Coordinates of C-alpha atoms in Angstrom, one line a residue:
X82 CA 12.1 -52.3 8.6
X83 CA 9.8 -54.8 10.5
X84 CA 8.8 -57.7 9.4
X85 CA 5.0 -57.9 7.6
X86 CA 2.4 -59.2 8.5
X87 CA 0.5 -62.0 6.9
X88 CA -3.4 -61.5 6.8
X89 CA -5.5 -63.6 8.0
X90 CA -7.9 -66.0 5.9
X91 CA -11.1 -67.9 6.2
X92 CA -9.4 -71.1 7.3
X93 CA -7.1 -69.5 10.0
X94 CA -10.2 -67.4 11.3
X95 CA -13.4 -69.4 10.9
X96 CA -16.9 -69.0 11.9
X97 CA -17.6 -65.5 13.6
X98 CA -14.3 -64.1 12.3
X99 CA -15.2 -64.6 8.4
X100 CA -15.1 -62.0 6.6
X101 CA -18.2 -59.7 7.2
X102 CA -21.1 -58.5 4.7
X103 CA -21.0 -55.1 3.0
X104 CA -24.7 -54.6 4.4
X105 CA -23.7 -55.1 7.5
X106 CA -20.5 -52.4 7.3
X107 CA -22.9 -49.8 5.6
X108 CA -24.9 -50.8 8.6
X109 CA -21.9 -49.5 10.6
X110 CA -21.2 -46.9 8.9
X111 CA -24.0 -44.8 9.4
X112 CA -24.1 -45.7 13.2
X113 CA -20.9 -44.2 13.3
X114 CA -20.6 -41.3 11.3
X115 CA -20.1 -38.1 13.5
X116 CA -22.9 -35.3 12.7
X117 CA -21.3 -32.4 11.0
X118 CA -19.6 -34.2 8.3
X119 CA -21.5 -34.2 5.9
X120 CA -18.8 -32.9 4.2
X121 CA -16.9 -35.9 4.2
X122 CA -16.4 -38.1 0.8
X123 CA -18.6 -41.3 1.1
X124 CA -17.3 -44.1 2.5
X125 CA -15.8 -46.8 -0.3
X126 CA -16.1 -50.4 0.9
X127 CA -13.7 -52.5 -1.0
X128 CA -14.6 -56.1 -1.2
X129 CA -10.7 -56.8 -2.0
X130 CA -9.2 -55.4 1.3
X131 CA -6.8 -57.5 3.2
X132 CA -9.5 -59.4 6.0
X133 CA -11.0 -60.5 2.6
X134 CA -11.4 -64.1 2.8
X135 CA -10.7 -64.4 -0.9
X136 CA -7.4 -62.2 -0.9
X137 CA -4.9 -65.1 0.7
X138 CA -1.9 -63.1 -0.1
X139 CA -2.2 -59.8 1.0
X140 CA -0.3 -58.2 3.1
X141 CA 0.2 -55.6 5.4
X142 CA 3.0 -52.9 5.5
X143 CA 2.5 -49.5 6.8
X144 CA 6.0 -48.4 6.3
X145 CA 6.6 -48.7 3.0
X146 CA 6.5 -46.4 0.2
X147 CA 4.3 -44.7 -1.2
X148 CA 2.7 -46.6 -4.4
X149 CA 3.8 -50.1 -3.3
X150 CA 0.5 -52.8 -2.6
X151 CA 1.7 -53.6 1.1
X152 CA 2.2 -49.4 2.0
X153 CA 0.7 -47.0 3.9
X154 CA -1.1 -45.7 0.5
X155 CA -2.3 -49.7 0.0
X156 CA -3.1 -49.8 4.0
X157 CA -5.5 -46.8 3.7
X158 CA -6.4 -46.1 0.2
X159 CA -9.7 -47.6 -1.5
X160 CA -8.1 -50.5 -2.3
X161 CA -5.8 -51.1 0.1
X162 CA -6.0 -53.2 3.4
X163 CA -8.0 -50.6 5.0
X164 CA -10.1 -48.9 2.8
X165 CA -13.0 -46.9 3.4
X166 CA -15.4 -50.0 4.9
X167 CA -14.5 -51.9 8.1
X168 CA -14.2 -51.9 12.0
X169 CA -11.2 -50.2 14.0
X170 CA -8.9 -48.1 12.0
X171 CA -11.1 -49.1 9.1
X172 CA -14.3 -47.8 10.3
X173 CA -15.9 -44.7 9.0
X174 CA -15.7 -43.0 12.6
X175 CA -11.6 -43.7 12.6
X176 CA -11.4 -42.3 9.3
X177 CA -13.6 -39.2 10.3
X178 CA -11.0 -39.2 13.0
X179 CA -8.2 -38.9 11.5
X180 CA -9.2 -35.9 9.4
X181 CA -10.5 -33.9 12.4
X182 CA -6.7 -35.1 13.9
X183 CA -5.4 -33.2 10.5
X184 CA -7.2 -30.1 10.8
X185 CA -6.7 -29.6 14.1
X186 CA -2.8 -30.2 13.1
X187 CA -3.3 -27.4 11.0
X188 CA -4.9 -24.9 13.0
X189 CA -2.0 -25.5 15.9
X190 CA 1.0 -24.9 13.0
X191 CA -1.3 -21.6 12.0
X192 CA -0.9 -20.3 16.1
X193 CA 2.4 -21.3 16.0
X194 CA 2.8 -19.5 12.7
X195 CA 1.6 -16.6 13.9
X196 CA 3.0 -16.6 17.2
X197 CA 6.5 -16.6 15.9
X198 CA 4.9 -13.6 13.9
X199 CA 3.5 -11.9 16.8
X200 CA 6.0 -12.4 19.6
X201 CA 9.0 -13.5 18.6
X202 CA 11.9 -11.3 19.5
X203 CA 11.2 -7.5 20.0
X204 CA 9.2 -7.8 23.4
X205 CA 10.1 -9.2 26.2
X206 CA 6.4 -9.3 27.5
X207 CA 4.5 -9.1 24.9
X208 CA 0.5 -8.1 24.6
X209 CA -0.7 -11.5 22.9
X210 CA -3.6 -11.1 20.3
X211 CA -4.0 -6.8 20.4
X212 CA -0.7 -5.7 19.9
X213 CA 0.5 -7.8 16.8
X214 CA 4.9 -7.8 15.8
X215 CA 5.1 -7.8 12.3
X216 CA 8.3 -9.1 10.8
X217 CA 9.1 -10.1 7.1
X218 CA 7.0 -13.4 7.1
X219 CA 3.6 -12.2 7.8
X220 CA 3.5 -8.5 6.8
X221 CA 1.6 -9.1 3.7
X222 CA -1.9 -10.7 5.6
X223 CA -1.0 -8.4 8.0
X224 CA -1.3 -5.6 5.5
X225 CA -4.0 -7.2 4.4
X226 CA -6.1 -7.2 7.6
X227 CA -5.3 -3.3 7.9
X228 CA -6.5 -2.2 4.5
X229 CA -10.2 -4.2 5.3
X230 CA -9.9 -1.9 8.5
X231 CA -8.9 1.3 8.2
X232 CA -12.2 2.3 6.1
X233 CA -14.1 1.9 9.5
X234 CA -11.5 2.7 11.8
X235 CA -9.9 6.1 10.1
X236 CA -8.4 7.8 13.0
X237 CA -4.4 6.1 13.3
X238 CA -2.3 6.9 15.9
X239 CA 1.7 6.3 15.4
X240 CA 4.7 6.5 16.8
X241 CA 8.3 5.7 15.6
X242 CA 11.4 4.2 17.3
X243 CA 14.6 5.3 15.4
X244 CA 18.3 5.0 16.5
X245 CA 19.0 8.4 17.9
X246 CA 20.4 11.4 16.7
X247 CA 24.6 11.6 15.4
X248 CA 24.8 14.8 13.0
X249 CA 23.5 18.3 13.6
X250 CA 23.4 20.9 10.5
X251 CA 26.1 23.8 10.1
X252 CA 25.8 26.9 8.3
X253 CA 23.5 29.9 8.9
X254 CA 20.2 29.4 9.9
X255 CA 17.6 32.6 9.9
X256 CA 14.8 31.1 11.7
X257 CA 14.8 28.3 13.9
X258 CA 12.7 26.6 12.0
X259 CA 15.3 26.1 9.4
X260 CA 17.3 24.9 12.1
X261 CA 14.9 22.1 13.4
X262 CA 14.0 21.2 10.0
X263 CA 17.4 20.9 8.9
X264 CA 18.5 18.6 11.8
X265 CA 15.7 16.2 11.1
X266 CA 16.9 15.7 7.8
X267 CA 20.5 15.2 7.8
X268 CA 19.5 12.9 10.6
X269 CA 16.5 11.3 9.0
X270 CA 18.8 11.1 5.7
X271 CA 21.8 9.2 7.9
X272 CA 19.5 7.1 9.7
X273 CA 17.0 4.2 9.9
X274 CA 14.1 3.8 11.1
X275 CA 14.1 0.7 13.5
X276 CA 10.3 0.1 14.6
X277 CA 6.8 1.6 14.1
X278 CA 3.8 1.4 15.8
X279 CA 0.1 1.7 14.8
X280 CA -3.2 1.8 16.2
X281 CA -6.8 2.0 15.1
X282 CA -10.0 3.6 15.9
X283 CA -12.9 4.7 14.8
X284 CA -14.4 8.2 15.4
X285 CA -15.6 7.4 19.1
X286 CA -12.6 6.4 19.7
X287 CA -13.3 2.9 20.1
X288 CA -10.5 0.2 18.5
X289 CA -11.7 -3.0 16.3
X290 CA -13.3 -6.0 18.8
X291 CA -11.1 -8.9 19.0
X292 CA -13.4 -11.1 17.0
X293 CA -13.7 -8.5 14.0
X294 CA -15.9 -9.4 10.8
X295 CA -13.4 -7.8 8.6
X296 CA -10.6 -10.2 9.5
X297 CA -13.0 -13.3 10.3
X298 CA -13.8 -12.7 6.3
X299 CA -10.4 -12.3 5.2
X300 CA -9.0 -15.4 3.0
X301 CA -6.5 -15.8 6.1
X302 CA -6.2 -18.7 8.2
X303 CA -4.6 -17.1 10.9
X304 CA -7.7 -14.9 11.4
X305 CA -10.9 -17.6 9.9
X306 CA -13.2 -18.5 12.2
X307 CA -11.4 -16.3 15.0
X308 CA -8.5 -18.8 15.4
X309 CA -7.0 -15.2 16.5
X310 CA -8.3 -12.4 17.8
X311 CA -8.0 -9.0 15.3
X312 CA -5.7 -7.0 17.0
X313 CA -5.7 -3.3 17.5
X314 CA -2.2 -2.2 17.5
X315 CA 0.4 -3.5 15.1
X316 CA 4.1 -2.8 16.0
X317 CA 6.5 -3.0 12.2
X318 CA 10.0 -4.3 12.8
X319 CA 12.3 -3.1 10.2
X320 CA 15.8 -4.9 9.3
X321 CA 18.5 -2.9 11.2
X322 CA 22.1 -3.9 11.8
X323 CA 24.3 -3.1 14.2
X324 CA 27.0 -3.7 12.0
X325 CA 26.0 -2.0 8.9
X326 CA 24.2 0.8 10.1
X327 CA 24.5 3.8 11.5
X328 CA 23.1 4.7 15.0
X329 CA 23.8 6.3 18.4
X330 CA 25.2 4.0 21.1
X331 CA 23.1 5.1 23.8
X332 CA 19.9 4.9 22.0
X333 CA 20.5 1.3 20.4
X334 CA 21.6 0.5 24.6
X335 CA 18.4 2.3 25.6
X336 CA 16.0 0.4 23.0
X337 CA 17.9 -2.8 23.6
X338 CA 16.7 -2.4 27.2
X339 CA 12.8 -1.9 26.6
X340 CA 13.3 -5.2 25.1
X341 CA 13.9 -4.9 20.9
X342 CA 15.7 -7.7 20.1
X343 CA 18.3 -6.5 17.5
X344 CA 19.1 -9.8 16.6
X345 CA 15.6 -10.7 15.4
X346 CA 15.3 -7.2 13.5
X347 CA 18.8 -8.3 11.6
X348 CA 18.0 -11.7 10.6
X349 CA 13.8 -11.1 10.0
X350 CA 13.1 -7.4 9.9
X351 CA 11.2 -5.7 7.1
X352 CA 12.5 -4.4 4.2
X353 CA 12.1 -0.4 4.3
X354 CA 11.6 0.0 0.9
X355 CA 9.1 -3.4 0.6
X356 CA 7.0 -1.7 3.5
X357 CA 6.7 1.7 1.7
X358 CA 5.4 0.3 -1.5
X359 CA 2.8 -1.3 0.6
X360 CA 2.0 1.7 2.8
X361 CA 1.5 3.7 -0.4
X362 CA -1.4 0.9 -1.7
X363 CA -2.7 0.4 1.6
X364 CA -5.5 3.4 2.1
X365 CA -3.7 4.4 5.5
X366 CA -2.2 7.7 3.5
X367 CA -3.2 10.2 0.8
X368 CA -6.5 10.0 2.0
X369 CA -8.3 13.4 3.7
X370 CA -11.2 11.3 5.8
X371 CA -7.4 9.2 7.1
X372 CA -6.4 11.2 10.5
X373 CA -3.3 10.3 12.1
X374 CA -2.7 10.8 15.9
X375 CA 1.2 11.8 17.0
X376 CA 3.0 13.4 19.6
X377 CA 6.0 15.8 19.0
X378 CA 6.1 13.8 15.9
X379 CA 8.5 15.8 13.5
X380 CA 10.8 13.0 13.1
X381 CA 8.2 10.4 13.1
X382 CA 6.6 11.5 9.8
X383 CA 9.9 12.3 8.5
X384 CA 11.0 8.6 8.3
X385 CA 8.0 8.0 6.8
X386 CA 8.0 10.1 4.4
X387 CA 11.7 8.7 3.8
X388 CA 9.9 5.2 3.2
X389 CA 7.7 6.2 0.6
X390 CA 9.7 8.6 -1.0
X391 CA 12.6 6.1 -1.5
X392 CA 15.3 9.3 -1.5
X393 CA 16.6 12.2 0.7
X394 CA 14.2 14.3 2.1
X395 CA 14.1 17.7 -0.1
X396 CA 16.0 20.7 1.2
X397 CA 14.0 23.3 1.3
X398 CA 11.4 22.6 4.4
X399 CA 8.6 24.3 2.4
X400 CA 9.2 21.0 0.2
X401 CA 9.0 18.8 2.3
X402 CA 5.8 20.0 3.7
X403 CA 3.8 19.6 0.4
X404 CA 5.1 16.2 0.4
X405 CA 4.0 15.5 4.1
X406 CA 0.4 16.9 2.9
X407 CA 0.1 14.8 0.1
X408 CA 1.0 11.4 2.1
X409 CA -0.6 12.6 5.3
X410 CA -3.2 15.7 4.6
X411 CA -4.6 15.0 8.2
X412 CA -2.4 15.2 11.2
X413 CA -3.0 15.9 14.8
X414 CA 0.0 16.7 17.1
X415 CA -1.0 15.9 20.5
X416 CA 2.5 17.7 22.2
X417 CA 1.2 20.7 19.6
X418 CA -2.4 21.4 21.0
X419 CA -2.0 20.7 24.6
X420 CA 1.2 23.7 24.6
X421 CA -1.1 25.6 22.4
X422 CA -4.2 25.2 25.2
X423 CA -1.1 25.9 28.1
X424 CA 0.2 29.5 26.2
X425 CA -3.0 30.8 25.0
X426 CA -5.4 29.5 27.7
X427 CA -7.8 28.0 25.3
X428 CA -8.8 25.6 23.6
X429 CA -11.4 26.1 20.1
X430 CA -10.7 29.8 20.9
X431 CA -12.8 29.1 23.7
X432 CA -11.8 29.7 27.4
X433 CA -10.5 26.1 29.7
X434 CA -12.8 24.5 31.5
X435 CA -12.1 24.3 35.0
X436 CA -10.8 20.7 34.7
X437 CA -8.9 21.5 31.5
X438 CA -6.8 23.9 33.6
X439 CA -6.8 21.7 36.4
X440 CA -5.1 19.2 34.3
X441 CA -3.0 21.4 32.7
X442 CA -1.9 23.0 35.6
X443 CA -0.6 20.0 37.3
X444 CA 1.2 19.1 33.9
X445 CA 3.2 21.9 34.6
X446 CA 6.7 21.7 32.6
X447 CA 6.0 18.2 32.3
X448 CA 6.0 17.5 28.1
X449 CA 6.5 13.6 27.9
X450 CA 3.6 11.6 26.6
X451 CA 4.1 9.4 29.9
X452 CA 3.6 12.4 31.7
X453 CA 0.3 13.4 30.2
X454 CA -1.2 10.0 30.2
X455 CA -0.4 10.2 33.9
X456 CA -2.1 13.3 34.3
X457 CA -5.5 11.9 32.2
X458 CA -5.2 8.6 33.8
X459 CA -4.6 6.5 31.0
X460 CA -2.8 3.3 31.4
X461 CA -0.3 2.1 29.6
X462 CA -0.6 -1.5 27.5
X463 CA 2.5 -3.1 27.1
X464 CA 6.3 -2.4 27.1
X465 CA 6.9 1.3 27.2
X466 CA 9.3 2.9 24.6
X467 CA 8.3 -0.3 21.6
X468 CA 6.3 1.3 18.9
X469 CA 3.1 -0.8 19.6
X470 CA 2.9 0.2 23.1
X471 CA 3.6 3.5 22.6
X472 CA 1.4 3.9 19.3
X473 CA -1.5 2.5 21.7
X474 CA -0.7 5.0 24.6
X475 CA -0.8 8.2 22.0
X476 CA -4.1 7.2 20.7
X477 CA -5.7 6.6 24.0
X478 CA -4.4 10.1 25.1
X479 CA -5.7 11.7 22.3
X480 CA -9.2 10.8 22.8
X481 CA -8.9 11.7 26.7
X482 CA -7.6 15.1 25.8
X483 CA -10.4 15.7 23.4
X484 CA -12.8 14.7 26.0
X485 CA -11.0 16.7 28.6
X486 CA -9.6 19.4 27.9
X487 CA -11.1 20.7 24.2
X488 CA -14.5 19.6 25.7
X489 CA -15.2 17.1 23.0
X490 CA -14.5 18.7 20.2
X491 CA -11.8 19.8 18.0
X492 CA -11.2 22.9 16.0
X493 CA -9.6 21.4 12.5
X494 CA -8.8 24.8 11.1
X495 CA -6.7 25.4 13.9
X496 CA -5.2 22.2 15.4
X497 CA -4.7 20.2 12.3
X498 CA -1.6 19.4 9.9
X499 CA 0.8 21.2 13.2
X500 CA 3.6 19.0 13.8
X501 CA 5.5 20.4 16.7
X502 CA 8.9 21.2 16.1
X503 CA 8.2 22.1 12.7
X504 CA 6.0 25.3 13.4
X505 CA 6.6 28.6 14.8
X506 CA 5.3 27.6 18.3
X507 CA 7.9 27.2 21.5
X508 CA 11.4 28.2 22.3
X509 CA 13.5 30.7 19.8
X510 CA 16.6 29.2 18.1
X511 CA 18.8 30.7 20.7
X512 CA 16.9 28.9 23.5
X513 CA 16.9 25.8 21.7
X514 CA 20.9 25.6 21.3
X515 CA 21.3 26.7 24.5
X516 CA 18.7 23.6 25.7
X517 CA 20.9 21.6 23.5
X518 CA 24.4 22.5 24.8
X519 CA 23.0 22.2 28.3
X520 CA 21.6 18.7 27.6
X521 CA 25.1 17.2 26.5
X522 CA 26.7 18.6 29.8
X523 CA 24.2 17.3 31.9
X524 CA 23.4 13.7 30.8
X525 CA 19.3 13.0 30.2
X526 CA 17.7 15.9 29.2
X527 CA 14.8 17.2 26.7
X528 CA 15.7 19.5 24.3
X529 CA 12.6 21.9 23.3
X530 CA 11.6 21.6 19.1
X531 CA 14.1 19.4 18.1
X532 CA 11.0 17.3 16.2
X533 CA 10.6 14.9 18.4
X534 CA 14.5 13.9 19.6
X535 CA 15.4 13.9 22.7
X536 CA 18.7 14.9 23.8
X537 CA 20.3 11.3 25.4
X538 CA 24.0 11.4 27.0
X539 CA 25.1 8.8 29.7
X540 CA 28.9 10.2 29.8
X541 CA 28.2 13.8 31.0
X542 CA 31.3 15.2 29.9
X543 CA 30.5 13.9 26.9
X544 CA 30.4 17.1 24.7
X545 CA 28.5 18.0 21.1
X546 CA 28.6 15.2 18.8
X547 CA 31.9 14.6 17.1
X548 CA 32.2 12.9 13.4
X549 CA 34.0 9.7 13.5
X550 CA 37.7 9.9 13.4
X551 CA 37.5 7.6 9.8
X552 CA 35.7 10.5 8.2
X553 CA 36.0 14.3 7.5
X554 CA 34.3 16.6 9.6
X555 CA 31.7 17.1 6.6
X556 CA 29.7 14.2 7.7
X557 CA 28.1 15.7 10.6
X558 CA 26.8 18.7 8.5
X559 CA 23.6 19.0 6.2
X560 CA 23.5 16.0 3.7
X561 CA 23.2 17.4 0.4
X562 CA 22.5 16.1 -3.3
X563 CA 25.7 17.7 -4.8
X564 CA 27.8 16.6 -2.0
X565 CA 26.5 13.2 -2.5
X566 CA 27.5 13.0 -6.4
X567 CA 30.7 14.7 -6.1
X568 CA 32.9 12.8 -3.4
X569 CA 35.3 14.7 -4.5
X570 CA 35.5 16.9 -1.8
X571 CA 36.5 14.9 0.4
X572 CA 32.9 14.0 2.3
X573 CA 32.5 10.8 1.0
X574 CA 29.3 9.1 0.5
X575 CA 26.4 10.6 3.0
X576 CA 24.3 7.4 2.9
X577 CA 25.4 4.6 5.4
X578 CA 26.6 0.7 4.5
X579 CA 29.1 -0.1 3.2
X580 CA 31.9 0.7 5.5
X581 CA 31.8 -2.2 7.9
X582 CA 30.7 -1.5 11.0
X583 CA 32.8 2.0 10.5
X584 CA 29.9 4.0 11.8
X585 CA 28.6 1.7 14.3
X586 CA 30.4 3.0 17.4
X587 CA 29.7 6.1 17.0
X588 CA 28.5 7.9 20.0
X589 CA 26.6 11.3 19.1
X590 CA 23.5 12.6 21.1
X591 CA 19.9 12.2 21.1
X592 CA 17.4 9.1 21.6
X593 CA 14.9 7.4 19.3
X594 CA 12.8 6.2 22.1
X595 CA 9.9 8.1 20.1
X596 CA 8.2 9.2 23.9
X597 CA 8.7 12.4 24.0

């Protein structure tokens, strides 16, 4: 501690050093005052501070505790050695300064709040201020901001990124929509969902303005007085292990390349269950004026539908379809309209224009989202194959295609609540097996209506998924409610965790890139 320091007196510091007159501080004061804060608490001059002539004794001692005459609280309190009167740190204008040094303090620990929030982990190059991460620590302002939106800015586009695809369904399948349906849920059932991506706009397609009322008004301080901009795009990391959970080595190796960090997601994810209780109260779903923008987004909606519903997805496909209308009664498929326009030639029931089959005609067989953004030149913001970039791509598309190719308009009777890969529209069961065993023997293939997977195989003699060698060969097959109960058939528990890391290496087919 170092030593204190003795004040000084009248008979040490005589003359022009004497102690000066309170007039003459006010005097002072006012010269120095800063406009603007008027705010401020008036200034208290103490006549007992420590240059008072009369206080022989006092001392000095800014590191002491708090409480104690000769502290920092005694240095700069009202009755301390530098109260609210005086010159130098003393004065009303070094006072003044030290609170602007404060709140300036603040605002920087708010970026830096939010940039951990923002940007930490799960991009490599992130989009700073419009594409917003959301981990654990800031989903619930983030949530927040979006329900102040979302009245103006109805239309949502989404996209999903999810850890592949290890189990297909066995058994006899009459339609191939059975078939589809039934994959997506023993895989939806099994699996995860790792990230996903949302985007906002309005009906003219236009996203919410970096300096947005809504969020300037929110009791936030991230987003008061614009200390961020509102984004447009926010991209929800969900707690996944490696370790715990199951998942499809190629796809976690895939995703780990576009830049998630699977780290970050472990130690600061979201809670699944935490994020569908607020999705639920949020205005995003159950709401008919609420349109959500996809592409070949069967297993998209299926995870969330998983997060709301906090259980297995029914069985029965017609089930699961009256609960996809309640929580989402307004969907557009983008993947679902544009091979509608390609097989029928239309688009409203009305013929292409000669740029809608311009466009269409150099898509060709082309079906990736990438492909068609290409095609419509839209540009891509961000990392492709993160939710956020991809959410952002989808929704940009969209309006292009409406422009486009349906000549601004958009027949809802016809085009929405179709999720491709769930309707009668594309390749016949037999077609899409074959597609399927010819994707595993080739490597990086798409697979036609398998709702929204594609089929992703770096060893190409790597055949049809296996079950891991730990398990019976049950596990790959449908999940099911009595087979869940009663392990005693030898299946075991369908729902992952628990087992160690058991199911972590195992190497099945299909990726969760969610760009189909």
């Amino acid at each position: 501690m170092p030593p204190t320091v003795r004040s000084f007196n009248h008979q040490v510091l005589p003359g022009p050093f004497s102690h000066p007159q309170q007039s003459h501080l006010q005097h002072l004061s006012s010269q120095h005052q800063p406009s603007g804060s008027s705010n401020l608490p008036p200034p208290s001059f103490n006549p007992h501070h420590a240059l008072n002539p009369g206080n022989h004794n006092a001392n000095i001692n800014l590191f002491s505790q708090s409480g104690n005459g000769n502290g920092l609280a005694a240095g700069f309190g009202s009755t301390g050695g530098f109260g609210g009167g005086g010159t130098g740190l003393a004065s009303q204008a070094a006072m003044s300064g030290f609170a602007h040094g404060a709140a300036l303090q603040q605002q920087q620990q708010a970026r830096e709040q939010i940039r951990r929030g923002s940007t930490g982990g799960g991009s490599k190059n992130p989009m700073k201020g419009r594409i917003r991460d959301v981990w654990r620590g800031n989903l619930a302002q983030e949530m927040q901001l979006l329900r102040s939106l979302v009245e103006k800015y109805p239309y949502i586009s989404m996209d999903t990124e999810f850890p592949g695809i290890v189990a297909r369904p066995m058994g006899a399948f009459t339609t191939k929509a059975d078939y589809h349906y039934q994959t997506l849920r023993c895989n939806v059932d099994l699996l995860k969902v790792i990230q996903l991506g949302i985007t906002l706009f309005n009906e003219n397609g236009d996203s919410p303005p970096p300096q947005s009322q809504e969020s300037a008004g929110l009791n936030l301080p991230a987003y008061q007085n614009n200390l961020l901009p509102c984004p447009c795009t926010w991209q929800f990391n969900f707690q996944f292990s490696t370790q715990d959970d199951m998942y499809n080595q190629d796809s976690i190796d895939f995703l780990a390349t576009a830049g998630l960090d699977l780290d970050l997601h472990e130690k600061q994810g979201i809670d699944p269950s935490e994020f569908g209780a607020l999705l639920i109260s949020s205005g995003l779903v159950m709401y008919d004026n609420v349109r959500w923008i996809s592409f070949h987004s069967g297993y998209d909606f299926g995870y969330l539908v998983k997060l709301m519903l906090c259980k297995p997805l029914p069985e029965d496909e017609t089930a699961y379809r009256k609960l996809l209308g309640i929580f989402f009664p307004a969907i557009y498929d983008i993947k679902f309209m544009i091979k509608h326009a390609q097989r029928y030639g239309t688009a409203n029931d009305a013929p292409l224009t000669h740029t809608a089959n311009t466009i269409l005609q150099s898509l060709g067989q082309k079906s990736g989202l990438q492909d068609l953004a290409d095609e419509l030149g839209v540009k891509r913001v961000g990392t492709a194959h993160q939710a956020g970039s991809d959410s952002l791509l989808t929704g940009r598309t969209f309006w292009e295609v409406k422009k486009l190719i349906f000549n601004g308009t958009i027949d809802d009777e016809k085009y929405l609540g179709q999720v491709w890969g769930l309707n009668g529209v594309g390749t016949t069961l037999q077609s899409s097996m074959t597609a399927f065993q010819q994707a595993n023997l080739s490597g990086i293939e798409e697979a036609p209506n398998l709702n929204g997977a594609t089929i992703y195989s770096q060893n190409g003699n790597q055949g049809p998924p296996s079950t891991p060698g730990s398990s019976q060969p049950g596990l790959a097959s449908t999940p099911s409610q009595q087979a869940q109960q009663n392990p005693s058939n030898g299946m075991g528990s369908m729902t992952p965790g628990g087992g160690g890391g058991v199911f972590g290496g195992f190497r099945g087919f299909g990726r969760g890139d969610g760009v189909r």
